[in-house]
Amino acid sequence: MRAMRKGIGVSPGVAVGTAYCIHEVFVRPQTRPLEAAEVAGELRRFEKAVKKSLADLRALAQKVASQVGKEPAAVFRAHQAILRDPAFTTKMRQAIETQRQPAEAALHDVLAEYTAIFDRTHDEYLKQRLADVRDVILRLSEHLSPMLANDPAADSDRLIVVAQELLPSQVVALGGKRLAGIVTQSGGATSHAAILARGQGIPAVSGVRDILRQVTNGDLVVVDGSSGYVVVNPDPETESAYRKLQREYFQLQDVLAENRDAPARLADGEAIELLANINGLTDAQAATAVGAAGVGLFRTEYLFLTHPDVPDEEEQLAAYREILATCPQRRITIRTLDLGGDKTIPYLGRQREANPFMGWRSIRLSFEHPEFFLTQVRAILRAGGEEHAEVRMLFPMITTLEEMRRVRSMVNRARKRLQAEGKPVGPVPLGLMVEVPAAAVCIDALLSVVDFVSIGSNDLVQYLMAADRDNPKVSHLCQPLSPAVLRVLRRVIESCHKAGKPVTLCGEMAGLPRAFALLVGMGLRSMSMSPALLPGIKELASHLTAEQTRKMLRRAMKLKTTEQVLTYLRDEVDRLAPNLKLLDSM
Ligand code: PEP
Ligand code: MG
């Protein structure tokens, strides 16, 4: 049945492909009851998944105990205890044997039962244990049905993944497969899954409610990441219209690829520094392939999220060296671990917080695990000691001057200790991410203790507008071109210029044509973005003069609503660079 749905376009481009639905354990899979003859096999499948999960957890507990400490390792022992708990295994066996449920459906129901029980308690500690149960159940379900592995539906080479939400670790796990497009029920334009999709140039649409009920494996699906439309089983005319758009999009990419070695310049010749945001080695290769001037943001979370346990100093150093050797001009800004919010690793302790994005995340978490944090700082300082490398270190979520001072003195101590150990370290300038409004407001004071600034507009926008960046219900508020955001950005950029401190912007807005034009108008000359967006921005830059962008900024600053700003800029950018319409996903 044909269906057309609207979501939020989070990664531009058009893809036509075959649906592959990921029914996570948190969304009850549509399954038929088991035949009597299938029950014994299903029980064996469940036991096997339990054994594999226990083996994972034992290994994790051991490594975490030796590298982070006994206390953080306790969480994995607690997870083993849940898996061995007869109350849990009996429930599962009963669901399979008596109710003839497949293991995945049984897991879902057992989780629902636990959730209902935990919801009734007012004890915060107990409530937090639900996160552990969910974690254990997710691990089990991964062993029951490893994503895409051995699945005939996953054979198509133009696969459109349809899911409730894609966790960052899942996008990484899917990385080996050639994905054509992504559609998710939740998530917003700056959710990390969206950022990963953009990094790989995969068209994606988020926030399409109930899409999993309308799509089944094998359906033909169109994803238009520019307009936010998803079409399921299009009629032949619609299909051919979208296939044409897809071809045009590919052609545009080919044309842009030819500019790879051309310097990034405005139409009047002024140079612009276009850097790449990366999550790992593949992105570093992509950054070089698109001709980035360096890496402006290396999000190190994925190094930790995809590591089987905890990467120690030598492992981290090896990873940084490998990436450094691959990234353009051997220039890289490495951001220290930014966990929390939608990215967690269990060994650092997981709290059930009412407001995780405003809670115990990022640098706050690093302060609480100083040894763990210092291991990363040491590895980054040592990477800076590599020949011909230009390594900078960036700290996320800094809110106050005291925090930045504390970071500086920790880094200084680490540097001295490395020198005493005779290990080569590099100069490694220290930078502040401006992503909390408090830091933006007090930027002048903070500038005295940093070497450079990188504006993290994804978080800055969500905190300024008090609108969760992952929640499609408030995405209309999470707008980087809203008058409030523009005022704050302009002020931060001006303050950095006055203080003579280098400033760049590494949030997703740098790669959006309309936002880019205004940032240039504010005097920003360095931006970092997903590699896939860089060629389009380089082309756009060559259509704009500094004077034109200043004029656009003056006009835009007089407008009172986001809608007015968006409409005005769309018309201007379309007029100045009509060939780039397909790249706009705002
Ligand atoms: C940001 O907040 O703008 C940013 C670049 O960091 P992240 O998207 O990883 O939170
Ligand atoms: Mg951020």
Coordinates of C-alpha atoms and ligand atoms in Angstrom, one line a residue:
M1 CA 0.0 0.0 0.0
R2 CA 1.4 3.4 -1.0
A3 CA 2.0 5.8 1.9
M4 CA 3.6 9.2 2.0
R5 CA 4.9 10.5 5.4
K6 CA 6.6 13.6 6.5
G7 CA 9.4 13.7 9.1
I8 CA 12.5 15.9 9.6
G9 CA 15.1 15.7 6.9
V10 CA 18.3 15.2 8.8
S11 CA 20.8 14.2 6.1
P12 CA 20.3 15.6 2.6
G13 CA 20.0 13.6 -0.6
V14 CA 17.5 11.2 -2.1
A15 CA 17.6 7.4 -1.9
V16 CA 15.3 4.7 -3.4
G17 CA 15.8 1.3 -1.9
T18 CA 14.5 -1.8 -0.1
A19 CA 13.3 -1.5 3.4
Y20 CA 15.0 -3.3 6.2
C21 CA 13.2 -2.9 9.5
I22 CA 15.0 -3.1 12.8
H23 CA 12.5 -4.1 15.4
E24 CA 14.4 -3.5 18.6
V25 CA 13.5 -5.3 21.7
F26 CA 12.0 -2.0 22.9
V27 CA 9.5 -2.2 20.1
R28 CA 7.6 -5.4 20.3
P29 CA 8.4 -7.5 17.2
Q30 CA 5.5 -8.7 15.1
T31 CA 5.9 -12.5 15.3
R32 CA 3.7 -15.5 14.9
P33 CA 3.4 -17.9 17.9
L34 CA 5.8 -20.9 17.9
E35 CA 4.7 -24.3 16.7
A36 CA 5.1 -27.1 19.3
A37 CA 8.0 -28.6 17.5
E38 CA 9.9 -25.3 17.5
V39 CA 9.8 -24.7 21.3
A40 CA 12.9 -26.8 22.2
G41 CA 15.0 -25.1 19.6
E42 CA 13.8 -21.7 20.7
L43 CA 14.8 -22.6 24.3
R44 CA 18.2 -23.6 23.1
R45 CA 18.6 -20.4 21.2
F46 CA 17.7 -18.4 24.4
E47 CA 20.2 -20.4 26.5
K48 CA 22.9 -19.8 23.9
A49 CA 22.3 -16.1 24.0
V50 CA 22.5 -16.1 27.8
K51 CA 25.8 -18.0 27.7
K52 CA 27.3 -15.5 25.2
S53 CA 26.1 -12.5 27.1
L54 CA 27.6 -13.9 30.4
A55 CA 30.9 -14.4 28.6
D56 CA 30.8 -10.8 27.3
L57 CA 30.1 -9.5 30.8
R58 CA 32.8 -11.6 32.5
A59 CA 35.4 -10.2 30.1
L60 CA 34.1 -6.7 30.5
A61 CA 34.2 -6.9 34.3
Q62 CA 37.8 -8.1 34.3
K63 CA 39.1 -5.5 31.9
V64 CA 37.2 -2.6 33.5
A65 CA 38.4 -3.7 37.0
S66 CA 42.0 -3.7 35.9
Q67 CA 41.8 -0.4 34.0
V68 CA 39.2 1.8 35.6
G69 CA 38.7 0.3 39.0
K70 CA 36.8 -2.3 41.0
E71 CA 33.9 -0.1 41.7
P72 CA 32.9 0.7 38.1
A73 CA 33.4 -3.0 37.2
A74 CA 30.6 -3.9 39.7
V75 CA 28.0 -2.9 37.2
F76 CA 28.9 -5.9 35.0
R77 CA 28.8 -8.3 37.9
A78 CA 25.3 -7.0 38.7
H79 CA 24.4 -7.6 35.0
Q80 CA 25.6 -11.2 35.3
A81 CA 23.5 -11.6 38.4
I82 CA 20.4 -10.5 36.5
L83 CA 21.1 -13.0 33.8
R84 CA 21.5 -15.8 36.4
D85 CA 18.5 -14.7 38.4
P86 CA 16.0 -17.7 38.4
A87 CA 13.1 -15.2 38.5
F88 CA 14.2 -13.8 35.2
T89 CA 15.1 -17.0 33.4
T90 CA 12.0 -18.8 34.6
K91 CA 9.8 -16.0 33.3
M92 CA 11.5 -16.3 29.9
R93 CA 11.3 -20.1 29.8
Q94 CA 7.6 -19.9 30.7
A95 CA 6.9 -17.4 28.0
I96 CA 8.6 -19.5 25.4
E97 CA 7.2 -22.9 26.6
T98 CA 3.7 -22.1 27.7
Q99 CA 2.8 -19.0 25.7
R100 CA 4.8 -20.2 22.7
Q101 CA 6.4 -16.8 22.2
P102 CA 9.6 -16.4 20.2
A103 CA 12.5 -15.3 22.5
E104 CA 12.5 -11.7 21.2
A105 CA 8.8 -11.2 21.9
A106 CA 9.2 -12.8 25.3
L107 CA 12.1 -10.5 26.1
H108 CA 9.9 -7.5 25.2
D109 CA 7.1 -8.6 27.5
V110 CA 9.4 -9.4 30.4
L111 CA 10.9 -6.0 30.1
A112 CA 7.4 -4.4 30.0
E113 CA 6.6 -6.3 33.2
Y114 CA 9.8 -5.1 35.0
T115 CA 9.1 -1.5 33.8
A116 CA 5.6 -1.6 35.3
I117 CA 7.0 -2.8 38.6
F118 CA 9.9 -0.3 38.7
D119 CA 7.5 2.5 37.8
R120 CA 5.5 1.9 40.9
T121 CA 8.4 2.4 43.2
H122 CA 9.5 5.8 44.5
D123 CA 12.9 4.6 45.5
E124 CA 15.4 6.4 43.1
Y125 CA 18.0 3.7 43.6
L126 CA 15.6 1.0 42.6
K127 CA 14.4 3.0 39.6
Q128 CA 18.0 3.2 38.4
R129 CA 18.2 -0.6 38.3
L130 CA 15.7 -0.6 35.5
A131 CA 18.5 0.8 33.3
D132 CA 20.6 -2.3 34.1
V133 CA 17.7 -4.6 33.2
R134 CA 17.2 -2.8 29.9
D135 CA 20.9 -3.1 29.2
V136 CA 21.0 -6.8 29.9
I137 CA 17.9 -7.4 27.8
L138 CA 19.4 -5.4 24.9
R139 CA 22.6 -7.4 25.1
L140 CA 20.6 -10.6 25.1
S141 CA 18.6 -9.5 22.1
E142 CA 21.7 -8.6 20.2
H143 CA 22.9 -12.1 20.6
L144 CA 19.5 -13.5 19.6
S145 CA 19.4 -11.5 16.4
P146 CA 22.7 -9.9 15.5
M147 CA 21.9 -6.9 13.3
L148 CA 21.7 -7.6 9.6
A149 CA 23.9 -10.7 10.0
N150 CA 22.7 -13.8 8.1
D151 CA 19.6 -12.1 7.1
P152 CA 18.5 -12.6 3.5
A153 CA 16.4 -9.4 3.6
A154 CA 19.6 -7.6 4.1
D155 CA 21.1 -8.7 0.8
S156 CA 20.0 -5.8 -1.3
D157 CA 22.7 -3.4 -2.0
R158 CA 20.3 -0.4 -1.7
L159 CA 19.1 -0.9 1.8
I160 CA 16.9 1.6 3.6
V161 CA 17.0 0.9 7.4
V162 CA 13.8 1.7 9.2
A163 CA 14.0 1.8 13.0
Q164 CA 12.5 3.2 16.1
E165 CA 15.7 5.0 16.8
L166 CA 19.3 4.2 15.9
L167 CA 21.7 4.2 18.7
P168 CA 25.1 5.5 17.8
S169 CA 26.6 2.1 18.4
Q170 CA 24.1 0.6 16.0
V171 CA 25.0 3.0 13.2
V172 CA 28.6 2.0 13.7
A173 CA 27.7 -1.7 13.7
L174 CA 25.8 -1.1 10.4
G175 CA 28.8 0.7 9.0
G176 CA 30.1 -2.4 7.1
K177 CA 26.9 -2.6 5.1
R178 CA 26.2 -0.2 2.2
L179 CA 23.2 1.7 3.5
A180 CA 21.2 3.8 1.0
G181 CA 19.0 5.6 3.5
I182 CA 17.8 5.8 7.1
V183 CA 14.3 6.4 8.5
T184 CA 13.7 6.6 12.2
Q185 CA 10.6 7.2 14.3
S186 CA 12.4 9.3 16.9
G187 CA 15.4 11.6 16.8
G188 CA 16.1 15.1 15.5
A189 CA 18.5 16.8 13.2
T190 CA 21.4 16.9 15.6
S191 CA 20.9 13.5 17.2
H192 CA 24.1 11.5 17.0
A193 CA 22.6 8.9 14.7
A194 CA 21.7 11.8 12.3
I195 CA 25.2 13.1 12.5
L196 CA 26.6 9.7 11.7
A197 CA 24.3 9.4 8.7
R198 CA 25.4 12.8 7.5
G199 CA 29.1 11.9 8.0
Q200 CA 28.6 9.0 5.7
G201 CA 26.5 10.9 3.2
I202 CA 23.5 8.7 3.7
P203 CA 20.1 10.5 3.2
A204 CA 18.1 10.2 6.4
V205 CA 14.7 11.3 7.8
S206 CA 13.9 11.3 11.5
G207 CA 10.8 11.8 13.5
V208 CA 8.4 9.8 11.3
R209 CA 5.8 8.5 13.8
D210 CA 4.7 4.9 13.5
I211 CA 6.5 4.3 10.3
L212 CA 7.4 0.8 11.5
R213 CA 3.7 -0.1 11.3
Q214 CA 3.5 0.9 7.7
V215 CA 6.7 -0.7 6.4
T216 CA 7.7 -4.3 6.1
N217 CA 11.0 -5.8 5.0
G218 CA 11.3 -5.8 1.3
D219 CA 9.0 -2.8 0.6
L220 CA 10.2 -0.2 -1.8
V221 CA 11.0 3.0 0.1
V222 CA 12.0 6.5 -1.0
V223 CA 13.9 8.7 1.5
D224 CA 14.1 12.3 0.7
G225 CA 16.5 13.7 3.3
S226 CA 16.2 17.2 1.9
S227 CA 12.5 17.7 2.2
G228 CA 11.9 15.1 5.0
Y229 CA 9.5 13.0 2.9
V230 CA 9.3 9.2 3.1
V231 CA 7.3 7.3 0.5
V232 CA 6.5 3.7 1.0
N233 CA 5.7 1.6 -2.1
P234 CA 5.5 4.6 -4.4
D235 CA 3.4 4.4 -7.6
P236 CA 5.5 4.1 -10.8
E237 CA 5.3 7.9 -11.6
T238 CA 6.5 8.9 -8.1
E239 CA 9.2 6.2 -8.1
S240 CA 10.6 7.4 -11.4
A241 CA 10.4 11.1 -10.3
Y242 CA 12.4 10.2 -7.2
R243 CA 14.9 8.0 -9.2
K244 CA 15.5 11.1 -11.4
L245 CA 16.2 13.2 -8.3
Q246 CA 18.5 10.5 -7.0
R247 CA 20.5 10.5 -10.2
E248 CA 20.7 14.3 -10.1
Y249 CA 21.9 14.1 -6.6
F250 CA 24.6 11.6 -7.5
Q251 CA 25.6 13.9 -10.5
L252 CA 25.9 16.9 -8.2
Q253 CA 28.1 14.9 -5.9
D254 CA 30.3 14.0 -8.8
V255 CA 30.6 17.6 -10.0
L256 CA 31.4 18.7 -6.4
A257 CA 34.0 16.0 -6.1
E258 CA 36.0 17.6 -8.9
N259 CA 36.6 20.6 -6.7
R260 CA 38.4 18.5 -4.2
D261 CA 41.8 20.1 -4.6
A262 CA 40.6 23.7 -5.3
P263 CA 41.2 26.0 -2.3
A264 CA 38.0 27.0 -0.3
R265 CA 37.5 30.7 -1.1
L266 CA 34.7 33.2 -1.2
A267 CA 33.8 34.7 -4.6
D268 CA 36.0 37.7 -3.8
G269 CA 39.0 35.4 -3.2
E270 CA 39.1 35.5 0.6
A271 CA 40.1 32.2 2.1
I272 CA 37.8 30.1 4.2
E273 CA 39.0 27.2 6.4
L274 CA 36.7 24.1 5.9
L275 CA 37.5 21.4 8.4
A276 CA 35.9 18.0 8.9
N277 CA 34.0 16.5 11.8
I278 CA 35.0 12.8 12.2
N279 CA 34.1 9.9 14.4
G280 CA 36.8 7.5 13.4
L281 CA 39.1 6.3 10.7
T282 CA 36.5 5.9 7.9
D283 CA 35.5 9.6 8.4
A284 CA 39.1 10.6 8.5
Q285 CA 39.6 9.0 5.1
A286 CA 36.4 10.7 3.9
A287 CA 37.8 14.1 5.2
T288 CA 40.9 13.6 3.0
A289 CA 38.8 12.4 0.1
V290 CA 36.7 15.6 0.1
G291 CA 39.8 17.9 0.4
A292 CA 39.2 19.2 4.0
A293 CA 41.9 21.4 5.4
G294 CA 42.1 19.3 8.5
V295 CA 39.9 17.7 11.2
G296 CA 38.1 20.3 13.3
L297 CA 36.3 17.9 15.6
F298 CA 37.2 14.3 16.3
R299 CA 34.4 12.9 18.5
T300 CA 36.3 10.3 20.5
E301 CA 33.2 8.7 22.0
Y302 CA 33.0 6.2 19.2
L303 CA 36.5 4.9 20.0
F304 CA 35.1 4.0 23.4
L305 CA 31.6 3.0 22.4
T306 CA 33.0 0.5 19.8
H307 CA 35.8 -0.8 21.8
P308 CA 35.1 -4.2 23.3
D309 CA 36.1 -2.9 26.7
V310 CA 38.2 0.1 27.9
P311 CA 40.9 1.4 25.6
D312 CA 44.1 2.0 27.7
E313 CA 46.6 4.8 27.0
E314 CA 48.7 2.8 24.5
E315 CA 45.6 1.7 22.6
Q316 CA 44.2 5.2 22.5
L317 CA 47.6 6.6 21.3
A318 CA 47.7 3.9 18.6
A319 CA 44.2 4.9 17.5
Y320 CA 45.1 8.7 17.5
R321 CA 48.3 8.0 15.5
E322 CA 46.4 6.0 12.9
I323 CA 43.8 8.7 12.5
L324 CA 46.4 11.4 12.4
A325 CA 48.3 9.6 9.6
T326 CA 45.0 9.5 7.6
C327 CA 43.6 12.9 8.3
P328 CA 44.2 15.9 6.0
Q329 CA 47.5 17.8 6.6
R330 CA 47.9 15.8 9.8
R331 CA 45.8 18.5 11.5
I332 CA 43.4 17.4 14.1
T333 CA 41.4 18.7 17.0
I334 CA 40.7 15.9 19.4
R335 CA 37.7 16.3 21.8
T336 CA 37.9 14.6 25.1
L337 CA 35.2 12.1 25.9
D338 CA 31.7 13.6 25.7
L339 CA 29.4 10.9 27.1
G340 CA 26.0 11.2 28.6
G341 CA 22.8 12.4 27.0
D342 CA 22.2 9.8 24.3
K343 CA 25.7 8.2 24.6
T344 CA 26.6 6.1 27.5
I345 CA 29.1 3.5 28.5
P346 CA 28.1 1.4 31.5
Y347 CA 31.4 1.2 33.2
L348 CA 31.4 4.9 34.1
G349 CA 28.2 4.4 36.0
R350 CA 24.8 5.0 34.6
Q351 CA 22.3 7.1 36.4
R352 CA 18.6 7.3 35.7
E353 CA 18.3 11.0 35.5
A354 CA 15.2 13.0 34.9
N355 CA 17.1 15.3 32.5
P356 CA 20.1 13.5 31.2
F357 CA 21.1 16.3 28.8
M358 CA 21.3 18.7 31.7
G359 CA 22.8 16.2 34.0
W360 CA 25.9 14.2 34.7
R361 CA 27.5 14.3 31.3
S362 CA 30.6 15.2 29.4
I363 CA 33.3 17.1 31.3
R364 CA 31.3 16.7 34.5
L365 CA 31.6 13.0 34.2
S366 CA 35.3 13.3 33.3
F367 CA 36.0 15.2 36.5
E368 CA 34.5 12.4 38.5
H369 CA 36.7 9.9 36.9
P370 CA 40.0 11.8 36.9
E371 CA 42.3 8.8 36.3
F372 CA 40.2 7.7 33.3
F373 CA 40.2 11.3 32.0
L374 CA 43.9 11.7 32.5
T375 CA 44.6 8.6 30.5
Q376 CA 42.9 10.2 27.5
V377 CA 44.7 13.5 28.1
R378 CA 48.0 11.8 28.2
A379 CA 47.3 9.9 25.0
I380 CA 46.3 13.1 23.2
L381 CA 49.4 15.0 24.5
R382 CA 51.6 12.1 23.2
A383 CA 49.8 12.1 19.9
G384 CA 50.7 15.8 19.7
G385 CA 54.4 14.8 20.0
E386 CA 54.2 13.0 16.6
E387 CA 56.3 14.5 13.8
H388 CA 54.6 17.1 11.6
A389 CA 51.4 16.8 13.5
E390 CA 49.2 19.7 14.6
V391 CA 47.1 18.4 17.4
R392 CA 44.7 20.5 19.5
M393 CA 42.7 19.3 22.5
L394 CA 39.1 20.4 22.9
F395 CA 36.9 20.2 26.1
P396 CA 33.1 19.7 25.8
M397 CA 30.3 21.2 27.9
I398 CA 32.5 23.7 29.8
T399 CA 30.1 25.8 31.8
T400 CA 32.2 27.9 34.2
L401 CA 35.6 29.6 34.4
E402 CA 36.5 27.3 37.3
E403 CA 36.0 24.2 35.2
M404 CA 38.3 25.5 32.5
R405 CA 40.9 26.4 35.0
R406 CA 40.7 22.9 36.5
V407 CA 41.1 21.3 33.1
R408 CA 44.1 23.4 32.4
S409 CA 45.9 22.5 35.6
M410 CA 45.1 18.8 35.1
V411 CA 46.6 19.0 31.6
N412 CA 49.6 20.8 32.9
R413 CA 50.2 18.2 35.5
A414 CA 49.8 15.4 33.0
R415 CA 52.3 17.2 30.6
K416 CA 54.9 17.5 33.4
R417 CA 54.6 13.9 34.3
L418 CA 55.0 12.7 30.7
Q419 CA 58.0 14.9 30.4
A420 CA 59.5 13.4 33.6
E421 CA 58.9 10.0 32.1
G422 CA 60.8 11.0 29.0
K423 CA 57.8 10.7 26.7
P424 CA 57.6 13.2 23.8
V425 CA 54.7 15.5 24.0
G426 CA 53.5 18.2 21.6
P427 CA 52.5 21.9 22.2
V428 CA 48.8 20.9 21.9
P429 CA 46.7 24.1 22.3
L430 CA 43.7 23.8 24.6
G431 CA 40.2 24.8 23.4
L432 CA 36.8 25.4 24.9
M433 CA 33.6 24.2 23.3
V434 CA 31.0 26.9 23.6
E435 CA 27.8 24.9 23.9
V436 CA 26.3 25.9 27.2
P437 CA 24.7 29.4 27.2
A438 CA 26.5 30.3 30.5
A439 CA 29.8 29.9 28.7
A440 CA 28.6 32.0 25.7
V441 CA 27.4 34.7 28.1
C442 CA 30.7 34.8 30.0
I443 CA 32.9 34.2 27.0
D444 CA 35.1 37.2 27.7
A445 CA 36.3 35.7 31.0
L446 CA 36.8 32.2 29.6
L447 CA 38.9 33.5 26.7
S448 CA 41.6 34.4 29.1
V449 CA 42.3 30.7 29.9
V450 CA 41.9 29.1 26.5
D451 CA 44.0 29.0 23.3
F452 CA 41.1 28.6 20.9
V453 CA 37.3 28.3 20.8
S454 CA 35.0 25.9 19.0
I455 CA 31.3 26.7 19.0
G456 CA 29.2 23.6 19.5
S457 CA 26.0 24.9 18.0
N458 CA 24.1 21.6 18.3
D459 CA 24.1 21.8 22.1
L460 CA 24.1 25.6 22.3
V461 CA 20.9 25.7 20.3
Q462 CA 19.1 23.0 22.4
Y463 CA 20.1 24.7 25.7
L464 CA 19.4 28.2 24.5
M465 CA 15.9 27.2 23.2
A466 CA 15.3 24.7 26.0
A467 CA 14.3 22.2 23.3
D468 CA 15.8 18.6 23.3
R469 CA 17.8 18.1 20.1
D470 CA 16.5 14.5 19.8
N471 CA 12.8 15.2 20.3
P472 CA 10.9 15.6 17.1
K473 CA 8.0 17.2 19.0
V474 CA 10.1 20.3 19.8
S475 CA 12.2 20.4 16.7
H476 CA 10.4 23.5 15.5
L477 CA 12.2 25.3 18.4
C478 CA 15.6 23.7 17.9
Q479 CA 16.5 26.1 15.1
P480 CA 20.0 27.3 14.6
L481 CA 18.7 30.3 12.6
S482 CA 16.3 31.6 15.3
P483 CA 16.9 35.3 16.2
A484 CA 18.0 34.3 19.7
V485 CA 20.7 31.9 18.5
L486 CA 21.9 34.4 15.9
R487 CA 22.4 37.1 18.5
V488 CA 24.4 34.8 20.8
L489 CA 26.5 33.5 17.9
R490 CA 27.4 36.9 16.7
R491 CA 28.4 38.0 20.2
V492 CA 30.7 35.0 20.8
I493 CA 32.4 35.4 17.4
E494 CA 32.9 39.1 18.0
S495 CA 34.4 38.5 21.4
C496 CA 36.8 35.9 20.1
H497 CA 37.9 38.2 17.3
K498 CA 38.5 41.1 19.8
A499 CA 40.6 38.9 22.1
G500 CA 42.5 37.6 19.1
K501 CA 41.6 33.9 19.8
P502 CA 41.0 31.6 16.9
V503 CA 37.3 30.6 16.6
T504 CA 35.6 27.8 14.6
L505 CA 32.1 26.4 14.6
C506 CA 31.8 22.6 14.6
G507 CA 28.0 22.1 15.0
E508 CA 25.9 20.8 12.2
M509 CA 24.7 24.2 11.1
A510 CA 28.1 24.9 9.5
G511 CA 27.2 22.5 6.8
L512 CA 23.7 24.0 6.1
P513 CA 23.9 26.4 3.2
R514 CA 21.7 29.1 4.7
A515 CA 23.4 29.0 8.1
F516 CA 26.9 29.0 6.5
A517 CA 26.1 32.2 4.6
L518 CA 25.2 34.0 7.8
L519 CA 28.2 32.7 9.7
V520 CA 30.4 34.1 7.0
G521 CA 28.5 37.4 7.4
M522 CA 29.4 37.3 11.2
G523 CA 33.1 37.2 10.2
L524 CA 33.6 33.5 10.9
R525 CA 36.3 32.1 8.6
S526 CA 36.7 28.6 10.0
M527 CA 34.0 25.9 10.1
S528 CA 34.0 22.2 10.7
M529 CA 31.3 19.9 9.3
S530 CA 30.5 16.4 8.2
P531 CA 32.8 15.5 5.3
A532 CA 29.8 14.7 3.1
L533 CA 28.6 18.3 3.3
L534 CA 32.0 19.9 2.7
P535 CA 32.1 19.9 -1.1
G536 CA 28.7 21.6 -1.3
I537 CA 29.7 24.3 1.2
K538 CA 33.0 24.8 -0.7
E539 CA 30.9 25.4 -3.9
L540 CA 28.5 27.7 -2.1
A541 CA 31.4 29.8 -0.7
S542 CA 32.6 30.4 -4.2
H543 CA 29.2 32.0 -5.0
L544 CA 29.3 34.5 -2.1
T545 CA 31.3 37.6 -1.4
A546 CA 32.0 38.8 2.1
E547 CA 30.1 41.9 1.4
Q548 CA 27.0 40.0 0.3
T549 CA 27.0 37.9 3.4
R550 CA 27.4 40.9 5.6
K551 CA 24.4 42.4 3.9
M552 CA 22.4 39.2 4.4
L553 CA 23.3 39.2 8.1
R554 CA 22.2 42.8 8.5
R555 CA 18.8 42.0 6.9
A556 CA 18.4 38.7 8.8
M557 CA 19.1 40.4 12.2
K558 CA 16.2 42.7 11.6
L559 CA 13.8 39.8 11.1
K560 CA 11.7 38.9 14.1
T561 CA 10.9 35.2 13.6
T562 CA 12.9 32.1 12.6
E563 CA 10.4 31.5 9.7
Q564 CA 11.2 35.0 8.3
V565 CA 14.9 34.3 8.6
L566 CA 14.6 30.9 6.9
T567 CA 12.5 32.2 4.0
Y568 CA 14.7 35.3 3.4
L569 CA 17.8 33.2 3.4
R570 CA 16.4 30.5 1.2
D571 CA 15.5 33.0 -1.5
E572 CA 18.9 34.7 -1.2
V573 CA 20.9 31.4 -1.3
D574 CA 18.8 30.0 -4.2
R575 CA 19.4 33.2 -6.1
L576 CA 23.2 33.2 -5.6
A577 CA 23.8 29.5 -5.9
P578 CA 20.8 27.9 -7.8
N579 CA 22.6 24.7 -8.5
L580 CA 22.8 23.8 -4.8
K581 CA 19.1 23.5 -4.0
L582 CA 19.3 19.7 -3.5
L583 CA 21.8 20.2 -0.6
D584 CA 19.6 22.2 1.7
S585 CA 18.0 20.1 4.4
M586 CA 16.7 22.8 6.7
Ligands
PEP1 C1 27.8 20.4 19.3 O1 27.1 20.3 20.4 O2 27.5 21.3 18.4 C2 28.8 19.4 18.9 C3 29.6 19.6 17.9 O3 29.0 18.4 19.7 P1 28.0 17.1 19.7 O4 27.1 17.2 18.5 O5 29.0 15.9 19.6 O6 27.3 17.2 21.0
MG2 MG 27.9 19.0 21.9

